[in-house]
Amino acid sequence: MATAFTRQLLPDVNDNDLYFIKNQMNKICDFYDEQDFIDVTFQLPNPTTMIPAHRLILASASPYFNDLFKSAQGLAPVIELNNVNSDTFERLMTFCYTGKTLITIDNVGAMLKAAMVLKLDGAVLSCVDYISGHITEYTLQRAYCLENETQCVPLYEKLFEYVLENFMEVNQSTEFLSLSAERLQALIESDKLNVSCEKDVFEAVKRWYEHDAEGRRQILPDLIGSLRLNQLDTDFLLRHVQSLPGCELLALRAIAWTTVSTNRRMVSLKFTTPRKYVHKTSEETTLIAVGSSVSSTN
């Protein structure tokens, strides 16, 4: 009954309640700093460190700790963890108690990996926000490598949004040439791709294809077919699209669709609705680190 009554009060938080909550959280942080009422200690490697904590706080912050403390291993007063280094774990403990922690260019990769292991969703989002807010310094290439390694969905989504918005700059970078066909197709299929015209998208796809023409020949027609081909004029379709391997029929379909309106019911094009272009000038967009600056970070 006490739990049910407490939950009934939570939706009606007012200023006095916020003062109470803040005061309680400050007290809990004091207990942590002074190591009062500690009921569990973690032993971490690299370097070997003993880090005390409160089970209730950690269990409420993460299902990982909740499950751990309910297991036989979690009943021990000292729990050894080998999948997170001590510095990263200590920073994430701070997050469990305060909802904040120190994230830097140098530690954000390790922090994200550990936060995912420990199922600290809030810390994962903080790391992702940090990366997206410092993409020039962190570099898009490092972000892609981290996303591939962690399979972090929020990071994938943030990077996807970033490339959509900054496509005109990104497609000129070396990172763009290494995009997977699946990722590139998802980008060019989006109505939110920020370009000035469909020719920009075509040139980007062609540049990506020519980086490894032999290996990418088979996927090229699918990518070209994901363009808004009906936005390209007949001359462009004949001179540029039709000359690409496997794209001859696509060019002819687009010409038939654009030149004779009565053909449209009989001609199959994947996309015919124009994109929602919101192109920005170079002064208004955020440039990414490319070229020699990328190489220096590897």
mmCIF file of N, CA and C in Angstrom, residues 2 9-10 16 23 27 30 48 50 63 71 81 97 105 130 150 157 159 174 176 180 183 213 226 262:
data_model
loop_
_atom_site.group_PDB
_atom_site.id
_atom_site.type_symbol
_atom_site.label_atom_id
_atom_site.label_comp_id
_atom_site.label_asym_id
_atom_site.label_seq_id
_atom_site.Cartn_x
_atom_site.Cartn_y
_atom_site.Cartn_z
ATOM 1 N N ALA A 2 1.976 1.225 0.732
ATOM 2 C CA ALA A 2 2.838 2.401 0.789
ATOM 3 C C ALA A 2 3.401 2.725 -0.593
ATOM 4 N N LEU A 9 1.417 9.985 -5.684
ATOM 5 C CA LEU A 9 1.859 11.355 -5.427
ATOM 6 C C LEU A 9 2.834 11.872 -6.474
ATOM 7 N N LEU A 10 3.544 10.968 -7.143
ATOM 8 C CA LEU A 10 4.606 11.390 -8.053
ATOM 9 C C LEU A 10 4.149 12.301 -9.186
ATOM 10 N N ASN A 16 7.576 22.766 -3.976
ATOM 11 C CA ASN A 16 8.003 22.226 -2.686
ATOM 12 C C ASN A 16 8.519 20.798 -2.826
ATOM 13 N N ASN A 23 16.853 18.066 -2.194
ATOM 14 C CA ASN A 23 17.489 17.887 -0.887
ATOM 15 C C ASN A 23 17.842 16.421 -0.653
ATOM 16 N N LYS A 27 21.567 14.670 -0.245
ATOM 17 C CA LYS A 27 21.892 13.808 0.886
ATOM 18 C C LYS A 27 22.506 12.493 0.408
ATOM 19 N N ASP A 30 25.945 13.040 -0.615
ATOM 20 C CA ASP A 30 26.787 13.161 0.582
ATOM 21 C C ASP A 30 27.125 11.778 1.134
ATOM 22 N N THR A 48 43.669 -1.604 -10.827
ATOM 23 C CA THR A 48 42.801 -2.259 -9.854
ATOM 24 C C THR A 48 42.355 -1.250 -8.799
ATOM 25 N N MET A 50 39.008 -0.255 -5.865
ATOM 26 C CA MET A 50 37.805 -0.619 -5.123
ATOM 27 C C MET A 50 36.876 0.592 -5.096
ATOM 28 N N PRO A 63 18.931 -1.648 -15.259
ATOM 29 C CA PRO A 63 18.495 -3.041 -15.148
ATOM 30 C C PRO A 63 19.668 -4.000 -15.022
ATOM 31 N N SER A 71 21.110 -11.697 -8.373
ATOM 32 C CA SER A 71 21.784 -12.958 -8.654
ATOM 33 C C SER A 71 22.656 -13.379 -7.487
ATOM 34 N N LEU A 81 34.232 -6.808 -11.356
ATOM 35 C CA LEU A 81 33.804 -6.554 -12.735
ATOM 36 C C LEU A 81 35.045 -6.376 -13.600
ATOM 37 N N TYR A 97 24.353 8.628 -9.651
ATOM 38 C CA TYR A 97 23.945 9.414 -8.491
ATOM 39 C C TYR A 97 23.445 10.808 -8.853
ATOM 40 N N ILE A 105 36.424 14.339 -25.308
ATOM 41 C CA ILE A 105 36.751 13.722 -26.592
ATOM 42 C C ILE A 105 37.516 12.419 -26.381
ATOM 43 N N TYR A 130 27.012 14.211 -26.820
ATOM 44 C CA TYR A 130 28.340 14.830 -26.800
ATOM 45 C C TYR A 130 29.030 14.646 -28.154
ATOM 46 N N THR A 150 29.845 -0.633 -31.592
ATOM 47 C CA THR A 150 28.884 -0.759 -30.490
ATOM 48 C C THR A 150 27.483 -1.136 -30.939
ATOM 49 N N GLU A 157 21.239 6.842 -35.223
ATOM 50 C CA GLU A 157 20.196 7.804 -35.574
ATOM 51 C C GLU A 157 20.742 9.229 -35.615
ATOM 52 N N LEU A 159 23.907 10.149 -36.167
ATOM 53 C CA LEU A 159 24.790 10.288 -37.319
ATOM 54 C C LEU A 159 23.990 10.376 -38.609
ATOM 55 N N THR A 174 36.311 11.903 -47.271
ATOM 56 C CA THR A 174 36.765 10.524 -47.462
ATOM 57 C C THR A 174 35.864 9.532 -46.739
ATOM 58 N N PHE A 176 32.696 9.520 -46.602
ATOM 59 C CA PHE A 176 31.544 9.220 -47.439
ATOM 60 C C PHE A 176 31.827 8.044 -48.365
ATOM 61 N N SER A 180 28.554 2.153 -46.188
ATOM 62 C CA SER A 180 27.979 0.920 -46.717
ATOM 63 C C SER A 180 26.877 1.272 -47.711
ATOM 64 N N ARG A 183 23.598 1.983 -45.888
ATOM 65 C CA ARG A 183 23.508 3.296 -45.253
ATOM 66 C C ARG A 183 23.307 4.389 -46.297
ATOM 67 N N ALA A 213 34.339 0.776 -58.296
ATOM 68 C CA ALA A 213 33.362 0.470 -59.343
ATOM 69 C C ALA A 213 33.119 -1.033 -59.486
ATOM 70 N N SER A 226 16.834 4.812 -56.547
ATOM 71 C CA SER A 226 16.307 5.480 -55.354
ATOM 72 C C SER A 226 16.332 6.993 -55.474
ATOM 73 N N THR A 262 0.740 10.741 -69.955
ATOM 74 C CA THR A 262 -0.137 9.562 -70.010
ATOM 75 C C THR A 262 0.623 8.265 -69.772
#
